[in-house]
Coordinates of C-alpha atoms in Angstrom, one line a residue:
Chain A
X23 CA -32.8 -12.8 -13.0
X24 CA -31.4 -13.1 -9.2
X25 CA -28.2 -11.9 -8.1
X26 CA -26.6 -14.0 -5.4
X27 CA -24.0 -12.0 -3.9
X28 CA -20.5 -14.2 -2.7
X29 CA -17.9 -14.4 0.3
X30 CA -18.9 -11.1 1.9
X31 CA -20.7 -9.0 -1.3
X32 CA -23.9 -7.4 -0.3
X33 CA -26.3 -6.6 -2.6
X34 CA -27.9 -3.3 -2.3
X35 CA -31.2 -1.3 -4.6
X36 CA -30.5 2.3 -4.8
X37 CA -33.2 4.3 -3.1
X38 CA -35.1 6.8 -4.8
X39 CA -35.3 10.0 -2.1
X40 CA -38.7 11.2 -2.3
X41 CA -38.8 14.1 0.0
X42 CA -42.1 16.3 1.0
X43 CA -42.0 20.2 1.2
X44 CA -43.6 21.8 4.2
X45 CA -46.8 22.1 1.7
X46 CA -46.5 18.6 1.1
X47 CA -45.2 18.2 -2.3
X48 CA -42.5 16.4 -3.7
X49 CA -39.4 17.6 -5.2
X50 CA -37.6 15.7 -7.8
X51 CA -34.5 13.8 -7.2
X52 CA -32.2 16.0 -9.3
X53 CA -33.0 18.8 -6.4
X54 CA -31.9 17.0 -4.2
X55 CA -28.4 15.5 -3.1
X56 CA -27.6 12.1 -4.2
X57 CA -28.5 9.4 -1.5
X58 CA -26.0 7.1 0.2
X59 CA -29.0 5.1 1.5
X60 CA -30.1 1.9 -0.1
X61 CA -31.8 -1.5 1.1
X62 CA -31.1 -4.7 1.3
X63 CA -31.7 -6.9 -1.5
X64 CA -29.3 -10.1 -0.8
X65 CA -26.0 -11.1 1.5
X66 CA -23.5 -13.5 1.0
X67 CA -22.5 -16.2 3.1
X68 CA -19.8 -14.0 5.1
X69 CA -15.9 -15.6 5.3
X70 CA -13.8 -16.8 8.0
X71 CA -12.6 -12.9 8.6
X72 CA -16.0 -11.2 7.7
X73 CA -19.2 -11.7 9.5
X74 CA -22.7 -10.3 7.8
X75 CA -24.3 -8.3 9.7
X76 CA -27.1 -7.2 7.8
X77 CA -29.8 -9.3 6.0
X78 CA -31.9 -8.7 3.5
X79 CA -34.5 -5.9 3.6
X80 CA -32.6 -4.0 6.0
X81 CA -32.4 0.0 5.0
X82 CA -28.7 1.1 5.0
X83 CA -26.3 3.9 4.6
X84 CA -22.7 3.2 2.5
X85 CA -19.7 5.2 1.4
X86 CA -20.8 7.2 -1.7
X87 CA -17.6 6.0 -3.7
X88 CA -17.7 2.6 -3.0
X89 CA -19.4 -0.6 -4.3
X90 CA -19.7 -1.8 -8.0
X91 CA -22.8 -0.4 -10.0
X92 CA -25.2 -3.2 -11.7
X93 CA -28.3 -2.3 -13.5
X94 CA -30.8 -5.4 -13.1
X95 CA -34.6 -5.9 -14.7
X96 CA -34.7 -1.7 -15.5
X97 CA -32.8 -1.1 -11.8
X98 CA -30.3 0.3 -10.0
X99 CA -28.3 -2.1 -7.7
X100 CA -24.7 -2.3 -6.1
X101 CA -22.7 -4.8 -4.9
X102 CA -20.8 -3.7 -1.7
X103 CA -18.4 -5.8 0.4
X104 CA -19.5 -6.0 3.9
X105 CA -17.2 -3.5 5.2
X106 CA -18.4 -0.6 2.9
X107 CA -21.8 -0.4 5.1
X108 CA -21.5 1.8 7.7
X109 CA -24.3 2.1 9.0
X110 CA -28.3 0.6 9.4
X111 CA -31.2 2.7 9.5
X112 CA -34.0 2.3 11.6
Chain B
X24 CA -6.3 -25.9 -26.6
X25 CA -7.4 -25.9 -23.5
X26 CA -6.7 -23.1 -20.9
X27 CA -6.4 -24.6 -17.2
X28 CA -6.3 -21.7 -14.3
X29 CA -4.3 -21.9 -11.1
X30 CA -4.6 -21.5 -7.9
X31 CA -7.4 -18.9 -6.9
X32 CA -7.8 -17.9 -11.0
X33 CA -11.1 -18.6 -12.6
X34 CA -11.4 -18.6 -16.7
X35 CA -14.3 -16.6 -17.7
X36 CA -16.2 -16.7 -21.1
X37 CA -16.9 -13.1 -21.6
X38 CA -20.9 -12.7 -22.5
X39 CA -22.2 -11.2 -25.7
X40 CA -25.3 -9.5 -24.5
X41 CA -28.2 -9.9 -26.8
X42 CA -31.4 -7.6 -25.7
X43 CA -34.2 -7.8 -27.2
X44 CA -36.1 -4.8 -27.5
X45 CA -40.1 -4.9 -26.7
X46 CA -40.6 -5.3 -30.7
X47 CA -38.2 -8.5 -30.4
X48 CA -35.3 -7.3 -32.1
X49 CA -32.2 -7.9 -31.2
X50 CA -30.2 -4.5 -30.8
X51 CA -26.5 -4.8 -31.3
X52 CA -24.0 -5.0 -28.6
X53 CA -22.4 -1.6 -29.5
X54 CA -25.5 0.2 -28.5
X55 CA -25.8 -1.3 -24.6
X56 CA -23.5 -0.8 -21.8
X57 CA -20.5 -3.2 -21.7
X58 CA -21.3 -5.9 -19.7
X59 CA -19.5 -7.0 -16.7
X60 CA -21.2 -10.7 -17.3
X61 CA -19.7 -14.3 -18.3
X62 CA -19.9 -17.9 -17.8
X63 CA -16.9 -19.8 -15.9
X64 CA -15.6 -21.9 -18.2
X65 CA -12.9 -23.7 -16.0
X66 CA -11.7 -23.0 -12.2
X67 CA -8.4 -23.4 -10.0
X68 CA -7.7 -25.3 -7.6
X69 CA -7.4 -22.8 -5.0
X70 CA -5.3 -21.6 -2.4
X71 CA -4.7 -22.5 1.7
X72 CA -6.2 -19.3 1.8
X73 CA -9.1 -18.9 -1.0
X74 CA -11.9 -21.5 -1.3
X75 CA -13.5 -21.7 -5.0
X76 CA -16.9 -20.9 -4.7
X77 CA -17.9 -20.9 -8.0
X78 CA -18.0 -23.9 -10.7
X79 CA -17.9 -24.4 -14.6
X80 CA -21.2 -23.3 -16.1
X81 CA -22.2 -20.8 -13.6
X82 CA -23.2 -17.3 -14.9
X83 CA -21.0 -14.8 -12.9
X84 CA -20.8 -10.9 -12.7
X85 CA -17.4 -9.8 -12.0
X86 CA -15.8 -5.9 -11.1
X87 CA -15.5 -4.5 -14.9
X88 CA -11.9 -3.6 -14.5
X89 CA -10.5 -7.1 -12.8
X90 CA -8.6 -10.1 -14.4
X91 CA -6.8 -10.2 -17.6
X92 CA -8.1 -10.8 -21.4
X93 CA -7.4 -13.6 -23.0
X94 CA -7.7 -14.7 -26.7
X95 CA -8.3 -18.1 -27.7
X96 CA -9.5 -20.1 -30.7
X97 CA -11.5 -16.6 -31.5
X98 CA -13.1 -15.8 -28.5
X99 CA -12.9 -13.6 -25.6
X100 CA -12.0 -14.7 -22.4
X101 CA -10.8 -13.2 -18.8
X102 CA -9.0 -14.9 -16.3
X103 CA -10.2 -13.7 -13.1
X104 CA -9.2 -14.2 -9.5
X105 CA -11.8 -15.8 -7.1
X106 CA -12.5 -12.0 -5.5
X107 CA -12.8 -10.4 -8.2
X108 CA -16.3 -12.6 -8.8
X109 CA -19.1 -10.6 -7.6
X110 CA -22.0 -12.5 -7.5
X111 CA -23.7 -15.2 -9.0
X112 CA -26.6 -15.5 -11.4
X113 CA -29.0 -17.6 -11.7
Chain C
X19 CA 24.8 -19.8 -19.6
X20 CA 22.2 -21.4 -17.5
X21 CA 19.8 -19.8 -15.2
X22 CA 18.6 -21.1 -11.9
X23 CA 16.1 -19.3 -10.8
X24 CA 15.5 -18.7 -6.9
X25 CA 12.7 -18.9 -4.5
X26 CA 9.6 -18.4 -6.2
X27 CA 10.9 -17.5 -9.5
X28 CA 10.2 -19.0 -12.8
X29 CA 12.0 -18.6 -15.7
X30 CA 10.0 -18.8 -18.9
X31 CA 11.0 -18.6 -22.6
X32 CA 8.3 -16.2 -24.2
X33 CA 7.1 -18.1 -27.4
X34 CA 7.6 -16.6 -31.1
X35 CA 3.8 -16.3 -32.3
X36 CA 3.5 -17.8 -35.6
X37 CA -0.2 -18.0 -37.0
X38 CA -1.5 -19.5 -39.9
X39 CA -3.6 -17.1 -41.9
X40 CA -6.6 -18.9 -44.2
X41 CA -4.6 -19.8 -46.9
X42 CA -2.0 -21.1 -45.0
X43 CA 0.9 -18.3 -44.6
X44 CA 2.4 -17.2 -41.7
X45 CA 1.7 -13.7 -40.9
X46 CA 4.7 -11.9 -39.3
X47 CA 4.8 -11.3 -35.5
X48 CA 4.4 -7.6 -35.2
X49 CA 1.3 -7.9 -37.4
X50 CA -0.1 -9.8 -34.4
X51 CA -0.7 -9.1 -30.4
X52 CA 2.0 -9.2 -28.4
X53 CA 1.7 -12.2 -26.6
X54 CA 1.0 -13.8 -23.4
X55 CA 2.1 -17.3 -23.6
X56 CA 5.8 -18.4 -22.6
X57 CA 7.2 -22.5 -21.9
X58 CA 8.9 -23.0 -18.6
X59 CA 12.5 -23.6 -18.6
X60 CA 13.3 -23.5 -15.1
X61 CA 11.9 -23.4 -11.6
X62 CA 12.8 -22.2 -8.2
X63 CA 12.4 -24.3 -5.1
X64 CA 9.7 -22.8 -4.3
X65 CA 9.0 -20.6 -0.6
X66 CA 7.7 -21.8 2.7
X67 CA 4.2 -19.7 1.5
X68 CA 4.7 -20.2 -2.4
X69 CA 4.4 -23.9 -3.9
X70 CA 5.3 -24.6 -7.2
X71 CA 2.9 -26.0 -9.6
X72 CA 4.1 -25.5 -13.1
X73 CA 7.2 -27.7 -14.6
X74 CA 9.6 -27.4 -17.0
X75 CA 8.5 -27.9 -20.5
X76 CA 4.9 -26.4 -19.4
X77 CA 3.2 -23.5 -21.8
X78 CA 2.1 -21.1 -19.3
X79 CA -0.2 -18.2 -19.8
X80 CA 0.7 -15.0 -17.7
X81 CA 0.0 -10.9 -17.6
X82 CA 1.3 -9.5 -20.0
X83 CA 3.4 -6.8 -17.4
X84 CA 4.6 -9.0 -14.9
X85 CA 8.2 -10.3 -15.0
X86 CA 11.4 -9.5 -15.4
X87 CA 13.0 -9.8 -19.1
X88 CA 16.2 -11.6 -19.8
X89 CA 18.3 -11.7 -22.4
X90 CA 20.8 -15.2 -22.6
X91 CA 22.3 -16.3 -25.9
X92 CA 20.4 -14.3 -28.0
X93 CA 16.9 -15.3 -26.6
X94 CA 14.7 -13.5 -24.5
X95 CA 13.3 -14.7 -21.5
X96 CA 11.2 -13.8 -18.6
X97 CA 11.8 -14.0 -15.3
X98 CA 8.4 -15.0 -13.2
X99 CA 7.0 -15.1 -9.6
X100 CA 4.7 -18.2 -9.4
X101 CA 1.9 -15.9 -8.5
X102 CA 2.3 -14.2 -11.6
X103 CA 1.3 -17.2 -14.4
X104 CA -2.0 -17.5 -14.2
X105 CA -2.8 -20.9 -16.5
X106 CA -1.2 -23.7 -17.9
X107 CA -1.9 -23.9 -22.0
X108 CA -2.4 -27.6 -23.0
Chain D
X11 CA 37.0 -1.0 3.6
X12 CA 34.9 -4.2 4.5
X13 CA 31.7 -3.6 3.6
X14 CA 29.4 -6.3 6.1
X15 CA 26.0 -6.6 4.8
X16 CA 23.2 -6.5 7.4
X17 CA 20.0 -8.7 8.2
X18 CA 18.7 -10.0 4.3
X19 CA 20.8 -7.4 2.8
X20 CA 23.3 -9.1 -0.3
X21 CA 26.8 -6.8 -1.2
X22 CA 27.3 -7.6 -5.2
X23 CA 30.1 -6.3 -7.3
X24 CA 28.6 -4.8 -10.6
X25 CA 29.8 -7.1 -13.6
X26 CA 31.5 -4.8 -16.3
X27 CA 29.9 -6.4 -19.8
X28 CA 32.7 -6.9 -22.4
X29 CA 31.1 -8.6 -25.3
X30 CA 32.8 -9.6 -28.4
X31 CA 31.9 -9.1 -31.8
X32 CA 31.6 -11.5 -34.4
X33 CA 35.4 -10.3 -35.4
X34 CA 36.6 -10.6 -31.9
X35 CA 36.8 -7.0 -30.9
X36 CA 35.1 -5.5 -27.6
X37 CA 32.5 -3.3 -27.6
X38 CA 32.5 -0.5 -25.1
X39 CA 29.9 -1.1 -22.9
X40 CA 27.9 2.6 -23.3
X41 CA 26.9 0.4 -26.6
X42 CA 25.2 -2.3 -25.2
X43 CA 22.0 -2.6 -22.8
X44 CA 23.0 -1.8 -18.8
X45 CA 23.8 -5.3 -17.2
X46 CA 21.7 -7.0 -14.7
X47 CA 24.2 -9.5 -13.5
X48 CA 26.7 -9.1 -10.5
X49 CA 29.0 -11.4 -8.4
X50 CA 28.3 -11.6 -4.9
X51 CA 30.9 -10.3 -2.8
X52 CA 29.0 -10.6 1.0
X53 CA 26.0 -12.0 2.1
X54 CA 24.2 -10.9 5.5
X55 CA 23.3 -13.5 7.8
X56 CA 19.2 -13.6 7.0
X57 CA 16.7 -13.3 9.5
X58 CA 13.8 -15.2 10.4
X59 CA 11.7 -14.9 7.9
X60 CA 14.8 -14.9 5.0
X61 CA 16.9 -17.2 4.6
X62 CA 20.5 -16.6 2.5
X63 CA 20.3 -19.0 -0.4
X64 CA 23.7 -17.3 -2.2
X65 CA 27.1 -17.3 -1.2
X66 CA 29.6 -15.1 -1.9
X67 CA 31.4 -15.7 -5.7
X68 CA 28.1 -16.5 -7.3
X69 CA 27.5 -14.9 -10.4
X70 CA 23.3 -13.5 -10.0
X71 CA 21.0 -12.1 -11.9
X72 CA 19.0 -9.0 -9.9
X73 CA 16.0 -6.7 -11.2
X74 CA 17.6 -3.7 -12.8
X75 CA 15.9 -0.7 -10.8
X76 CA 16.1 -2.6 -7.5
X77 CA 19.0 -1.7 -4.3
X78 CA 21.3 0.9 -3.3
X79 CA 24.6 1.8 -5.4
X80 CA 27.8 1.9 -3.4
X81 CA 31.6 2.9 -4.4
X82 CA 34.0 1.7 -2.6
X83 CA 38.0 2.1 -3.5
X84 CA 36.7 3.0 -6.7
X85 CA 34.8 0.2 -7.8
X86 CA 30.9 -0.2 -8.1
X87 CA 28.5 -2.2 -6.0
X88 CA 24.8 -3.1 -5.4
X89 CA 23.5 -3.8 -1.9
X90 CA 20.5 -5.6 -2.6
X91 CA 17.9 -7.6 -0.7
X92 CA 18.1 -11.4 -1.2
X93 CA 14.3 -11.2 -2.4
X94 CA 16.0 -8.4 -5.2
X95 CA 17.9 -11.7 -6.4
X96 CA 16.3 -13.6 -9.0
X97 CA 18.3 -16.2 -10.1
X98 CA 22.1 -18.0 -10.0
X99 CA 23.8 -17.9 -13.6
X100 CA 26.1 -20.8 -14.1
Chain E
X11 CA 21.7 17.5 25.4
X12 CA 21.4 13.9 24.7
X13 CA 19.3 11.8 22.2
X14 CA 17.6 8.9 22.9
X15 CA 16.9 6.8 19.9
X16 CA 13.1 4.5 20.7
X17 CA 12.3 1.2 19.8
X18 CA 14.2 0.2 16.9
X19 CA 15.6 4.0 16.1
X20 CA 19.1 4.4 15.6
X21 CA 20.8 7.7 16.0
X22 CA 23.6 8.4 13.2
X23 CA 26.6 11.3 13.2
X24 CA 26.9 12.2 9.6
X25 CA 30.0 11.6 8.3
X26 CA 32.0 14.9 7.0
X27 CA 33.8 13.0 4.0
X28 CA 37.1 14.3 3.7
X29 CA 39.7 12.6 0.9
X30 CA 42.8 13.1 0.1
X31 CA 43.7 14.3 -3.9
X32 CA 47.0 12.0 -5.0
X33 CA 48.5 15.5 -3.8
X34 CA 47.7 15.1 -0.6
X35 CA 45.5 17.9 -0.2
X36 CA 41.6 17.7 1.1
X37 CA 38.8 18.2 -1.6
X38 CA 35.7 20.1 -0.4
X39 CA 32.8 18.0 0.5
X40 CA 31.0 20.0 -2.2
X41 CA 32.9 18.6 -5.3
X42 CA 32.0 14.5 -4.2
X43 CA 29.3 13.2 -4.0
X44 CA 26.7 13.2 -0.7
X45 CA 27.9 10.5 1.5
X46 CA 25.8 7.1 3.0
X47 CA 27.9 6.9 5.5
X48 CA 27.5 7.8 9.2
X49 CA 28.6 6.7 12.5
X50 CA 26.4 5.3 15.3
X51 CA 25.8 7.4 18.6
X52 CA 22.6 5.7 20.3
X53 CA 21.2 2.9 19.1
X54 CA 16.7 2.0 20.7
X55 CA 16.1 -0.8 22.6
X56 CA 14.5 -2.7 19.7
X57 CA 11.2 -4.0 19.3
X58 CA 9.7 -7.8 19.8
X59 CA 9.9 -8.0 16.1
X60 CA 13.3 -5.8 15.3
X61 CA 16.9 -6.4 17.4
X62 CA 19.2 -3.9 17.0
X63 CA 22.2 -5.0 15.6
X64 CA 24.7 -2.5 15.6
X65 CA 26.2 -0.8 18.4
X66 CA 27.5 2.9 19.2
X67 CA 31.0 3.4 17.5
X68 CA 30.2 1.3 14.9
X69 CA 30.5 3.1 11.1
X70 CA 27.5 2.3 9.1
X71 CA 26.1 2.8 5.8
X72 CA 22.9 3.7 5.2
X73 CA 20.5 4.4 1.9
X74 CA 20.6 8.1 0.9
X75 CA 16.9 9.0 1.2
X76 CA 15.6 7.3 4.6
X77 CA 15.6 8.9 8.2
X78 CA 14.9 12.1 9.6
X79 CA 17.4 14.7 10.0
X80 CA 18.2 16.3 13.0
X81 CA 20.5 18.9 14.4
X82 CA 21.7 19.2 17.7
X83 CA 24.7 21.7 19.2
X84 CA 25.6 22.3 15.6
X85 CA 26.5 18.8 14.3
X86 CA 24.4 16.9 11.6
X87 CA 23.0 13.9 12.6
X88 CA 19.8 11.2 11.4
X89 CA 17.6 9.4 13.0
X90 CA 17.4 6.0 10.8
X91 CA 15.3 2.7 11.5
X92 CA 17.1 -0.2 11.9
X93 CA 16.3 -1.7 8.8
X94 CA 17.4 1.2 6.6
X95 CA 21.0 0.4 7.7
X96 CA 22.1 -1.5 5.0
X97 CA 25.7 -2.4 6.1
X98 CA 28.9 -2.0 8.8
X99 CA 32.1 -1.2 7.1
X100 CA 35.1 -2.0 9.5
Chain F
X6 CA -10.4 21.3 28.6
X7 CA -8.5 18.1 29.3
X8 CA -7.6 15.8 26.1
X9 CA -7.2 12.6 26.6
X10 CA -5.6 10.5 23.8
X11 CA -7.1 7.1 23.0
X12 CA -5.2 3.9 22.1
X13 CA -1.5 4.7 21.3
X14 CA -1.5 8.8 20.5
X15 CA 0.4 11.0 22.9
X16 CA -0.3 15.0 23.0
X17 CA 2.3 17.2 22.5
X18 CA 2.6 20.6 23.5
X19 CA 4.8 22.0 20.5
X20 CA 8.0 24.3 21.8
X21 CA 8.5 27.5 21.2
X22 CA 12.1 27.7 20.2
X23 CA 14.0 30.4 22.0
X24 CA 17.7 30.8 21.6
X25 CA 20.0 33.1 23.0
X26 CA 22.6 34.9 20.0
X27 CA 26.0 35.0 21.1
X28 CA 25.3 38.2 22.4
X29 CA 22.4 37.3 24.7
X30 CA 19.6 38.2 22.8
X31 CA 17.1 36.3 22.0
X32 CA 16.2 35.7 18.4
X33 CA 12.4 35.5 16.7
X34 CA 11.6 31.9 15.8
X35 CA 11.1 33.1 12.3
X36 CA 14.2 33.7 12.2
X37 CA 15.1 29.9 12.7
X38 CA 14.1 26.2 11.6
X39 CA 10.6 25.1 12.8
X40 CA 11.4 22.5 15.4
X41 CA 10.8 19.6 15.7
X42 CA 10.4 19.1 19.6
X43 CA 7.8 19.0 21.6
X44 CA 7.0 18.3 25.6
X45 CA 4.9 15.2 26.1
X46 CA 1.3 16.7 27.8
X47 CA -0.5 13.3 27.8
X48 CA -0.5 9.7 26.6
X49 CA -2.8 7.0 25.8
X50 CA -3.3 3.5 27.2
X51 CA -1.3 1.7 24.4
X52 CA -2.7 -1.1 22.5
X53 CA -2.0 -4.9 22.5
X54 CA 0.7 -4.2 19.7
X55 CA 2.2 -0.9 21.1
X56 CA 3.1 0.0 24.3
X57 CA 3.8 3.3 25.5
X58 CA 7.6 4.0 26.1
X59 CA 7.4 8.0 26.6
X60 CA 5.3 9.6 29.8
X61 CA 3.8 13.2 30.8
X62 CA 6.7 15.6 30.7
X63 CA 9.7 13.9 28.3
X64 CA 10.7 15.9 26.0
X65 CA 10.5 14.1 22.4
X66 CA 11.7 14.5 19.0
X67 CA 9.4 13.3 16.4
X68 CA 8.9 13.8 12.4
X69 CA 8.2 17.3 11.1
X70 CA 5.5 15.9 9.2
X71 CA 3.5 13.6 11.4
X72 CA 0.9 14.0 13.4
X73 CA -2.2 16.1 13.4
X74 CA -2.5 19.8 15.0
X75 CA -4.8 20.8 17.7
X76 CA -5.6 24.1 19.1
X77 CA -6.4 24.7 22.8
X78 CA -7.1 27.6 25.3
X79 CA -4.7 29.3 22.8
X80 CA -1.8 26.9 22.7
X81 CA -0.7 24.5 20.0
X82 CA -0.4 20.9 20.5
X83 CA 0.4 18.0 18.1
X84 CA -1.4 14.6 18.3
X85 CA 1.2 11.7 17.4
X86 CA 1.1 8.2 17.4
X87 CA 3.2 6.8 19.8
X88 CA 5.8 5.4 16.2
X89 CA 6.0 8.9 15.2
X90 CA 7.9 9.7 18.2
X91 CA 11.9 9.0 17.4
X92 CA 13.9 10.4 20.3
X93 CA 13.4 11.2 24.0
X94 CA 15.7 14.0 24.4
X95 CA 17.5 14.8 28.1
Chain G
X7 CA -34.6 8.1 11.8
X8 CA -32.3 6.7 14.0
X9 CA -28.4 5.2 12.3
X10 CA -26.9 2.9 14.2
X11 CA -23.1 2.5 13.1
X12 CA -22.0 -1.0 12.6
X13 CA -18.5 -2.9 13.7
X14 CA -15.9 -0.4 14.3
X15 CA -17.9 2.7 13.5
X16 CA -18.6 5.5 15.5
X17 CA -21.6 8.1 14.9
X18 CA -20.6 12.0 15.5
X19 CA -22.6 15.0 15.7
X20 CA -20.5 17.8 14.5
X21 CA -20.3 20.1 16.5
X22 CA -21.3 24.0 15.7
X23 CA -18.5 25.8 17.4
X24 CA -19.9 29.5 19.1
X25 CA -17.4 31.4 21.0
X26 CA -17.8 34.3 23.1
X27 CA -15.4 37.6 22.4
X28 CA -14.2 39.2 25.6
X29 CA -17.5 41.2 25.2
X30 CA -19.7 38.4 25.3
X31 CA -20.6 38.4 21.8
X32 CA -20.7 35.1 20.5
X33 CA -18.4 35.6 16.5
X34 CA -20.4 33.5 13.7
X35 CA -18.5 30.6 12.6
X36 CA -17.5 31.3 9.6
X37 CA -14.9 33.7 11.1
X38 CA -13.4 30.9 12.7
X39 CA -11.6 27.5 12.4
X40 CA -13.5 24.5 11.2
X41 CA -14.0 22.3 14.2
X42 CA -12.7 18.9 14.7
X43 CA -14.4 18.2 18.0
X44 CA -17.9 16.4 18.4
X45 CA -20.8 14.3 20.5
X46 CA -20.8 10.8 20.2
X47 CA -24.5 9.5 19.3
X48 CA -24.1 6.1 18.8
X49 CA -21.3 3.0 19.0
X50 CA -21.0 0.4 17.0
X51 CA -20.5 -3.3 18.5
X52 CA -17.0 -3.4 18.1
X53 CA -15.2 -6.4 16.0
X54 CA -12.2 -9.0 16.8
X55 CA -9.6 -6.5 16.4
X56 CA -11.4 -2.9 17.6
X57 CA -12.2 -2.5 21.0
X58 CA -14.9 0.7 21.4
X59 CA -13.4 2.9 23.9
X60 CA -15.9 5.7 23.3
X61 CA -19.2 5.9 24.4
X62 CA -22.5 7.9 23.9
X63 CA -22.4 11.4 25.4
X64 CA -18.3 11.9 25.2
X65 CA -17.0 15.0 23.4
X66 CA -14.4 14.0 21.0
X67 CA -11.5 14.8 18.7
X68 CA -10.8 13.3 15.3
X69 CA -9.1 14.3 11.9
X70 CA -10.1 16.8 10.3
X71 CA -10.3 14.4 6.8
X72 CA -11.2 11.5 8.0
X73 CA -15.3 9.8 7.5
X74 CA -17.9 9.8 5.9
X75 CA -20.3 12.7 6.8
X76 CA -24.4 12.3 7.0
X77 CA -26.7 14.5 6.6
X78 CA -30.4 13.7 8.9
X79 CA -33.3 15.1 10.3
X80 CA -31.2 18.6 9.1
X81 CA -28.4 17.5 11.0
X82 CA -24.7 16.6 10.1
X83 CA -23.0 14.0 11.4
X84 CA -19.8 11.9 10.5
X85 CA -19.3 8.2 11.0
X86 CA -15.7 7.6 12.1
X87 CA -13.8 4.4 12.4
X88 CA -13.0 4.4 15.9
X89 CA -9.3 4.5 15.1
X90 CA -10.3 8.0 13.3
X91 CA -10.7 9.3 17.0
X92 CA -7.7 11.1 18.5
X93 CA -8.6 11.6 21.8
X94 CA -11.9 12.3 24.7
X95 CA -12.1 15.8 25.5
X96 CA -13.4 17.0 29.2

């Protein structure tokens, strides 16, 4: 199945936070707060008034509340609208 | 009878989801999430202002709580407008 | 009495349901959805932004909490903005 | 008093509903559902982006929860905005 | 002190409503009802998209819930935009 | 510590409201309405759709609610947007 | 991990507010207000209709309810629209 986000949609996987301790291991996500962070997965073709500035594989951050969830294959995904990204992380 | 949208609407053939589950069964719909899937049975003309970027046949995923529910002939239909599609699926 | 409606408006005659059951009788109206369906009487001129693509004598399709209703000669009416039908019934 | 309407703004004199019965007697009009119709009394002179497409004696059908009551030498009136108009009864 | 309205602010004496019983004598304001009517003191100099048009002196009727209220040397007064005046009575 | 407000927000240094009784005193300002005038301290560069009509030192009027409050050095200012200012006062 | 803010957003390290009493002690924050100053870190490119009048380095003011905050690297930060920003302190 492949989701092909339109106008200025952006389609985003939820990222699993894995986070070390100083001693190296990992806590589970439940610990932890919920992530705002996601990559990448597909971009529309933008609109007349919205340009897309991200492309696909890019890691980036989005407004907690926004976006519409889609589970996908077993997996978490959203569909944003360009201007719900605030941010790409490097 | 036949249902023709206008301007920027799109008529959507809601989806019954059939999963099967790794034994092959079919498990019924009331057990799964509702799905926010359907198949674009007709399309407007659209607007100065909204080009349609969609087309009868295509699978389309849509914002669960957009459009308006229609009944006809039996089945279950929305009529959506042209943002409210979120992606396409192939 | 007749009504001319203005700008955008469209006036719209909502349509008594009457549906056949299996063996043929008519099951009363409140035994049914309310419904969505009307037949244009009359149409504004339309707006400088708003064109007019329905007619009189059309059986339009609209949501079900738009409109304005109208009572004229004992017959109930609705009173429409042209954004407000979303599909032409043929 | 002269009241002048300004810009879009439409002065309409509140119709008092007297409705025979089938025996020819009037019914107060606490008994009957609150008109919606009024007779146009002063029109402003529209701006740029409204123009005045009612004159003053036309009978006109508004939305019921829409303008500002006025009394003036004891009598009842709507100012409304020509866009609060929906249609000319004749 | 004097107050000079912006843009397209108007400022707006209250009107004490005082009227006459068949008697002849004046009822308190408290037993009518809260008047819409004022009487214009400064008038902005308007904006590219709003012209002022009323002028000081003129009496004015306004809707009952806009503006901001202001006193000044002990006299009522409101500062309205231009398009919450509704109408000039002369 | 200098502020300097961006695009079309003006700082106001909020008055303290002092006024004499009849008999010369000077009353608390709990004692009276909390005002709604102000001293204009600085003022932005304006933007291509507003342009700045009050400068450093007019005294303004502007909405009791507007606005958002900022402490400095132990004073109180206001930071409004050049529309929430109604009046210049002289 | 370094964010960098996209169109009109604007990435701000909040800042941790210590204040010395008149004896040089600096209070703990909690005794006092919660800031709404910070450091710019990083600007976004701008769109059609934003100008970025901020840059890196500039200590600024914003509304106390306004963005989106971040937690990285153990920090917080905010990412503002740039019309979120009330004014450059110096």
């Amino acid at each position: 199945m492949t989701i092909k986000p339109l106008a200025d949609r952006v389609l985003v996987k939820i990222e699993e936070v894995q986070e070390k301790t100083a001693s190296g291991l990992y806590i589970p996500q439940t610990a932890q707060e919920k992530t705002q962070i996601g990559t990448v997965v597909a971009v529309g073709e933008g609109t007349e008034k919205v340009k897309m500035t991200v492309k696909a594989g890019d890691r980036v951050m989005h407004d907690k509340y926004s976006g519409t969830s889609v589970k996908a294959d077993g997996k978490e995904y959203l569909i944003l609208g360009m201007s719900d990204i605030l941010a790409i992380i490097e």
